[in-house]
Every structure is written in C-alpha cells, then in structure tokens.
JSON list of C-alpha atoms and ligand atoms in Angstrom, two decimals:
[
{"chain": "A", "resi": 894, "resn": "MET", "atom": "CA", "xyz": [74.41, 47.01, 163.70]},
{"chain": "A", "resi": 895, "resn": "ASN", "atom": "CA", "xyz": [70.75, 47.47, 163.90]},
{"chain": "A", "resi": 896, "resn": "SER", "atom": "CA", "xyz": [69.19, 48.52, 161.60]},
{"chain": "A", "resi": 897, "resn": "THR", "atom": "CA", "xyz": [67.58, 51.39, 163.22]},
{"chain": "A", "resi": 898, "resn": "GLN", "atom": "CA", "xyz": [70.15, 51.91, 165.27]},
{"chain": "A", "resi": 899, "resn": "ASN", "atom": "CA", "xyz": [70.78, 55.73, 166.54]},
{"chain": "A", "resi": 900, "resn": "THR", "atom": "CA", "xyz": [74.19, 56.23, 165.43]},
{"chain": "A", "resi": 901, "resn": "ASP", "atom": "CA", "xyz": [75.23, 59.66, 164.16]},
{"chain": "A", "resi": 902, "resn": "GLY", "atom": "CA", "xyz": [71.61, 62.04, 164.22]},
{"chain": "A", "resi": 903, "resn": "ILE", "atom": "CA", "xyz": [68.15, 63.00, 166.58]},
{"chain": "A", "resi": 904, "resn": "PHE", "atom": "CA", "xyz": [66.67, 60.00, 165.05]},
{"chain": "A", "resi": 905, "resn": "PRO", "atom": "CA", "xyz": [67.16, 56.18, 164.40]},
{"chain": "A", "resi": 906, "resn": "ARG", "atom": "CA", "xyz": [68.60, 56.07, 160.81]},
{"chain": "A", "resi": 907, "resn": "GLY", "atom": "CA", "xyz": [66.26, 53.50, 159.24]},
{"chain": "A", "resi": 908, "resn": "GLN", "atom": "CA", "xyz": [65.57, 50.93, 156.86]},
{"chain": "A", "resi": 909, "resn": "GLN", "atom": "CA", "xyz": [68.35, 51.76, 153.64]},
{"chain": "A", "resi": 910, "resn": "THR", "atom": "CA", "xyz": [67.20, 53.47, 150.90]},
{"chain": "A", "resi": 911, "resn": "SER", "atom": "CA", "xyz": [66.37, 51.43, 147.59]},
{"chain": "A", "resi": 912, "resn": "PRO", "atom": "CA", "xyz": [70.12, 51.84, 145.03]},
{"chain": "A", "resi": 913, "resn": "ASP", "atom": "CA", "xyz": [67.19, 52.10, 142.30]},
{"chain": "A", "resi": 914, "resn": "TYR", "atom": "CA", "xyz": [67.44, 55.70, 143.56]},
{"chain": "A", "resi": 915, "resn": "PHE", "atom": "CA", "xyz": [70.29, 56.43, 145.16]},
{"chain": "A", "resi": 916, "resn": "THR", "atom": "CA", "xyz": [74.13, 56.02, 144.11]},
{"chain": "A", "resi": 917, "resn": "GLY", "atom": "CA", "xyz": [75.19, 55.09, 147.12]},
{"chain": "A", "resi": 918, "resn": "THR", "atom": "CA", "xyz": [74.04, 54.68, 151.21]},
{"chain": "A", "resi": 919, "resn": "ALA", "atom": "CA", "xyz": [71.51, 56.18, 152.53]},
{"chain": "A", "resi": 920, "resn": "TRP", "atom": "CA", "xyz": [69.11, 54.86, 155.22]},
{"chain": "A", "resi": 921, "resn": "LEU", "atom": "CA", "xyz": [65.02, 56.66, 155.54]},
{"chain": "A", "resi": 922, "resn": "ASN", "atom": "CA", "xyz": [62.94, 56.66, 158.35]},
{"chain": "A", "resi": 923, "resn": "VAL", "atom": "CA", "xyz": [59.63, 57.48, 157.28]},
{"chain": "A", "resi": 924, "resn": "LEU", "atom": "CA", "xyz": [58.93, 59.99, 161.20]},
{"chain": "A", "resi": 925, "resn": "VAL", "atom": "CA", "xyz": [55.46, 60.90, 159.95]},
{"chain": "A", "resi": 926, "resn": "PRO", "atom": "CA", "xyz": [53.39, 58.72, 157.44]},
{"chain": "A", "resi": 927, "resn": "GLN", "atom": "CA", "xyz": [51.01, 59.76, 155.47]},
{"chain": "A", "resi": 928, "resn": "ASP", "atom": "CA", "xyz": [47.67, 59.97, 157.51]},
{"chain": "A", "resi": 929, "resn": "GLU", "atom": "CA", "xyz": [44.33, 62.16, 157.26]},
{"chain": "A", "resi": 930, "resn": "THR", "atom": "CA", "xyz": [46.02, 64.89, 160.02]},
{"chain": "A", "resi": 931, "resn": "GLY", "atom": "CA", "xyz": [47.90, 66.71, 156.84]},
{"chain": "A", "resi": 932, "resn": "HIS", "atom": "CA", "xyz": [48.75, 65.89, 152.70]},
{"chain": "A", "resi": 933, "resn": "TYR", "atom": "CA", "xyz": [52.24, 65.58, 153.76]},
{"chain": "A", "resi": 934, "resn": "THR", "atom": "CA", "xyz": [54.69, 63.45, 154.61]},
{"chain": "A", "resi": 935, "resn": "ILE", "atom": "CA", "xyz": [58.16, 63.73, 156.96]},
{"chain": "A", "resi": 936, "resn": "GLY", "atom": "CA", "xyz": [60.90, 61.82, 156.94]},
{"chain": "A", "resi": 937, "resn": "ASN", "atom": "CA", "xyz": [64.47, 61.06, 157.98]},
{"chain": "A", "resi": 938, "resn": "VAL", "atom": "CA", "xyz": [67.65, 60.52, 154.99]},
{"chain": "A", "resi": 939, "resn": "ALA", "atom": "CA", "xyz": [70.43, 59.62, 155.94]},
{"chain": "A", "resi": 940, "resn": "PHE", "atom": "CA", "xyz": [73.72, 59.31, 153.76]},
{"chain": "A", "resi": 941, "resn": "GLU", "atom": "CA", "xyz": [76.86, 58.86, 154.32]},
{"chain": "A", "resi": 942, "resn": "PRO", "atom": "CA", "xyz": [79.48, 60.45, 152.08]},
{"chain": "A", "resi": 943, "resn": "GLY", "atom": "CA", "xyz": [79.47, 60.13, 148.26]},
{"chain": "A", "resi": 944, "resn": "CYS", "atom": "CA", "xyz": [76.24, 59.03, 148.31]},
{"chain": "A", "resi": 945, "resn": "ARG", "atom": "CA", "xyz": [73.11, 60.97, 146.50]},
{"chain": "A", "resi": 946, "resn": "ASN", "atom": "CA", "xyz": [69.83, 60.64, 145.24]},
{"chain": "A", "resi": 947, "resn": "ASN", "atom": "CA", "xyz": [68.86, 60.42, 141.64]},
{"chain": "A", "resi": 948, "resn": "TRP", "atom": "CA", "xyz": [67.45, 63.89, 139.88]},
{"chain": "A", "resi": 949, "resn": "HIS", "atom": "CA", "xyz": [64.00, 63.63, 141.20]},
{"chain": "A", "resi": 950, "resn": "THR", "atom": "CA", "xyz": [60.63, 65.73, 141.07]},
{"chain": "A", "resi": 951, "resn": "HIS", "atom": "CA", "xyz": [57.75, 66.71, 143.69]},
{"chain": "A", "resi": 952, "resn": "PRO", "atom": "CA", "xyz": [54.84, 67.26, 141.95]},
{"chain": "A", "resi": 953, "resn": "ALA", "atom": "CA", "xyz": [53.24, 69.67, 145.33]},
{"chain": "A", "resi": 954, "resn": "GLY", "atom": "CA", "xyz": [57.23, 70.53, 146.47]},
{"chain": "A", "resi": 955, "resn": "GLN", "atom": "CA", "xyz": [58.90, 69.26, 149.50]},
{"chain": "A", "resi": 956, "resn": "ILE", "atom": "CA", "xyz": [61.21, 70.92, 152.09]},
{"chain": "A", "resi": 957, "resn": "LEU", "atom": "CA", "xyz": [65.00, 69.65, 153.71]},
{"chain": "A", "resi": 958, "resn": "LEU", "atom": "CA", "xyz": [66.24, 70.53, 157.78]},
{"chain": "A", "resi": 959, "resn": "VAL", "atom": "CA", "xyz": [69.61, 69.83, 157.56]},
{"chain": "A", "resi": 960, "resn": "THR", "atom": "CA", "xyz": [71.02, 68.50, 160.80]},
{"chain": "A", "resi": 961, "resn": "GLU", "atom": "CA", "xyz": [73.86, 67.02, 160.51]},
{"chain": "A", "resi": 962, "resn": "GLY", "atom": "CA", "xyz": [77.40, 67.48, 158.46]},
{"chain": "A", "resi": 963, "resn": "LYS", "atom": "CA", "xyz": [77.54, 68.36, 155.12]},
{"chain": "A", "resi": 964, "resn": "GLY", "atom": "CA", "xyz": [76.26, 68.22, 151.89]},
{"chain": "A", "resi": 965, "resn": "LEU", "atom": "CA", "xyz": [74.39, 69.03, 148.91]},
{"chain": "A", "resi": 966, "resn": "TYR", "atom": "CA", "xyz": [71.43, 70.46, 146.22]},
{"chain": "A", "resi": 967, "resn": "GLN", "atom": "CA", "xyz": [71.43, 71.22, 143.20]},
{"chain": "A", "resi": 968, "resn": "GLU", "atom": "CA", "xyz": [68.43, 72.38, 140.26]},
{"chain": "A", "resi": 969, "resn": "LYS", "atom": "CA", "xyz": [68.70, 71.32, 136.67]},
{"chain": "A", "resi": 970, "resn": "GLY", "atom": "CA", "xyz": [71.03, 74.32, 135.54]},
{"chain": "A", "resi": 971, "resn": "GLY", "atom": "CA", "xyz": [71.58, 76.03, 137.93]},
{"chain": "A", "resi": 972, "resn": "PRO", "atom": "CA", "xyz": [74.65, 76.05, 140.52]},
{"chain": "A", "resi": 973, "resn": "ALA", "atom": "CA", "xyz": [75.61, 73.36, 143.40]},
{"chain": "A", "resi": 974, "resn": "ARG", "atom": "CA", "xyz": [74.24, 74.86, 146.86]},
{"chain": "A", "resi": 975, "resn": "HIS", "atom": "CA", "xyz": [76.10, 73.48, 150.15]},
{"chain": "A", "resi": 976, "resn": "LEU", "atom": "CA", "xyz": [74.49, 72.70, 152.93]},
{"chain": "A", "resi": 977, "resn": "ALA", "atom": "CA", "xyz": [75.17, 72.06, 156.69]},
{"chain": "A", "resi": 978, "resn": "LYS", "atom": "CA", "xyz": [73.53, 72.15, 159.76]},
{"chain": "A", "resi": 979, "resn": "GLY", "atom": "CA", "xyz": [70.53, 74.30, 160.21]},
{"chain": "A", "resi": 980, "resn": "ASP", "atom": "CA", "xyz": [69.31, 75.33, 156.52]},
{"chain": "A", "resi": 981, "resn": "VAL", "atom": "CA", "xyz": [66.85, 74.92, 155.03]},
{"chain": "A", "resi": 982, "resn": "VAL", "atom": "CA", "xyz": [66.06, 74.46, 151.95]},
{"chain": "A", "resi": 983, "resn": "VAL", "atom": "CA", "xyz": [62.34, 75.23, 150.10]},
{"chain": "A", "resi": 984, "resn": "ILE", "atom": "CA", "xyz": [61.83, 72.78, 146.44]},
{"chain": "A", "resi": 985, "resn": "PRO", "atom": "CA", "xyz": [59.08, 74.25, 144.16]},
{"chain": "A", "resi": 986, "resn": "SER", "atom": "CA", "xyz": [56.57, 72.03, 142.66]},
{"chain": "A", "resi": 987, "resn": "GLY", "atom": "CA", "xyz": [57.98, 70.33, 139.91]},
{"chain": "A", "resi": 988, "resn": "VAL", "atom": "CA", "xyz": [61.61, 71.40, 139.89]},
{"chain": "A", "resi": 989, "resn": "GLU", "atom": "CA", "xyz": [64.36, 69.03, 138.85]},
{"chain": "A", "resi": 990, "resn": "HIS", "atom": "CA", "xyz": [67.31, 68.42, 141.44]},
{"chain": "A", "resi": 991, "resn": "TRP", "atom": "CA", "xyz": [68.94, 65.86, 143.77]},
{"chain": "A", "resi": 992, "resn": "HIS", "atom": "CA", "xyz": [70.33, 66.34, 147.48]},
{"chain": "A", "resi": 993, "resn": "GLY", "atom": "CA", "xyz": [72.76, 64.41, 148.87]},
{"chain": "A", "resi": 994, "resn": "ALA", "atom": "CA", "xyz": [76.39, 63.91, 151.43]},
{"chain": "A", "resi": 995, "resn": "THR", "atom": "CA", "xyz": [79.57, 65.43, 150.10]},
{"chain": "A", "resi": 996, "resn": "ALA", "atom": "CA", "xyz": [82.21, 62.96, 148.82]},
{"chain": "A", "resi": 997, "resn": "ASP", "atom": "CA", "xyz": [83.81, 63.92, 152.13]},
{"chain": "A", "resi": 998, "resn": "SER", "atom": "CA", "xyz": [80.74, 63.97, 154.88]},
{"chain": "A", "resi": 999, "resn": "HIS", "atom": "CA", "xyz": [77.49, 62.00, 156.21]},
{"chain": "A", "resi": 1000, "resn": "PHE", "atom": "CA", "xyz": [74.55, 63.98, 156.16]},
{"chain": "A", "resi": 1001, "resn": "THR", "atom": "CA", "xyz": [71.31, 63.56, 157.39]},
{"chain": "A", "resi": 1002, "resn": "HIS", "atom": "CA", "xyz": [68.27, 66.36, 156.65]},
{"chain": "A", "resi": 1003, "resn": "ILE", "atom": "CA", "xyz": [64.81, 65.48, 157.58]},
{"chain": "A", "resi": 1004, "resn": "ALA", "atom": "CA", "xyz": [62.48, 66.36, 154.34]},
{"chain": "A", "resi": 1005, "resn": "VAL", "atom": "CA", "xyz": [58.75, 67.01, 154.33]},
{"chain": "A", "resi": 1006, "resn": "THR", "atom": "CA", "xyz": [56.87, 66.09, 151.68]},
{"chain": "A", "resi": 1007, "resn": "ASN", "atom": "CA", "xyz": [53.72, 66.77, 149.99]},
{"chain": "A", "resi": 1008, "resn": "LEU", "atom": "CA", "xyz": [51.63, 64.62, 149.24]},
{"chain": "A", "resi": 1009, "resn": "THR", "atom": "CA", "xyz": [49.23, 64.92, 146.03]},
{"chain": "A", "resi": 1010, "resn": "ALA", "atom": "CA", "xyz": [47.23, 61.60, 143.66]},
{"chain": "A", "resi": 1011, "resn": "ALA", "atom": "CA", "xyz": [50.65, 61.74, 141.80]},
{"chain": "A", "resi": 1012, "resn": "GLY", "atom": "CA", "xyz": [52.85, 61.22, 145.03]},
{"chain": "A", "resi": 1013, "resn": "ALA", "atom": "CA", "xyz": [55.22, 62.62, 146.24]},
{"chain": "A", "resi": 1014, "resn": "VAL", "atom": "CA", "xyz": [57.85, 62.43, 143.92]},
{"chain": "A", "resi": 1015, "resn": "SER", "atom": "CA", "xyz": [58.77, 61.62, 140.14]},
{"chain": "A", "resi": 1016, "resn": "TRP", "atom": "CA", "xyz": [62.16, 59.85, 140.03]},
{"chain": "A", "resi": 1017, "resn": "LEU", "atom": "CA", "xyz": [64.07, 60.98, 136.91]},
{"chain": "A", "resi": 1018, "resn": "GLY", "atom": "CA", "xyz": [68.24, 59.12, 136.17]},
{"chain": "A", "resi": 1019, "resn": "PRO", "atom": "CA", "xyz": [71.37, 59.08, 138.17]},
{"chain": "A", "resi": 1020, "resn": "VAL", "atom": "CA", "xyz": [73.42, 61.92, 138.53]},
{"chain": "A", "resi": 1021, "resn": "THR", "atom": "CA", "xyz": [76.22, 60.62, 137.22]},
{"chain": "A", "resi": 1022, "resn": "ASP", "atom": "CA", "xyz": [79.73, 60.72, 139.06]},
{"chain": "A", "resi": 1023, "resn": "ALA", "atom": "CA", "xyz": [80.91, 63.86, 136.52]},
{"chain": "A", "resi": 1024, "resn": "GLN", "atom": "CA", "xyz": [78.09, 65.63, 137.87]},
{"chain": "A", "resi": 1025, "resn": "TYR", "atom": "CA", "xyz": [78.29, 65.30, 140.91]},
{"chain": "A", "resi": 1026, "resn": "LEU", "atom": "CA", "xyz": [82.24, 66.63, 141.25]},
{"chain": "A", "resi": 1027, "resn": "ALA", "atom": "CA", "xyz": [81.15, 69.42, 138.88]},
{"chain": "A", "resi": 1028, "resn": "CYS", "atom": "CA", "xyz": [79.51, 70.03, 142.47]},
{"chain": "A", "resi": 1029, "resn": "GLN", "atom": "CA", "xyz": [82.39, 69.73, 145.55]},
{"chain": "B", "resi": 1663, "resn": "MN", "atom": "MN1", "xyz": [63.93, 65.93, 146.52]}
]
C-alpha cells in the first residue's frame, strides 16, 4: 500500500512518524509547512490503535482538531480527556502533555502548531504502558 494513499480519513496519511517520539505506528502528512505567511505549521496525524506520542511541550502552544476515531489527551498531573470527531483541544504554551489513539480505535487529528525561534516542539520521554492503560 502506498504511504500517501488515502486510507480512512480526509487527507492522505503521509509518512510514518519517528519511533523516537511515538510508541506504536502513526502517520504525518504536513499539510501546510512553515512559510512566510504565518508562524505556524499544519499537519494531519493518523494514529493506529494503541499509538501515542511521547510527553512533550510546545514553546508557543498547539491546537488539535479531531477528524476521526477515538483518542486521548492528557496534561501532566491531570486526568485524560477522551476525544472524538469534532473535538478541539487548545494546548497552552509550555504545558507537558501527550496525545494519541485509544487502545481499541484508530484516531486522526489535524495539528496546528505555532512556531518560535526555539522550534515547534520539545520532546520528552515515552508515555509508559502503565500511564497509558490508566487512561483508557
Ligand atoms: Mn502536542
């Protein structure tokens, strides 16, 4: 199957994400790369069931627009928020968090990520299985 083939969502799924920053399999399609018109980038991220990204922060925040499936969003020290199609998540600058699919569903969101001189994201450690399973 072609990696750019449109499988189950609005946009082609793009390229597989780095295992350095994700547990499980996810796909990133950069819909709008950084350019001179804005201080942001927009990407479509498709997570397979059980997949989540590492704990991380965004120097200037991020917005998630959920388009498919069932997912989870958790800020450090807080309860997990369950996500479904149509949900919007506004992530403040510098707040440690992760996002991904539930264990039993695929999940797709569009991510609008603000850019700074310090970049768009600072990656931290993986979400452990114990942390992840406690959120289901
Ligand atoms: Mn994020």
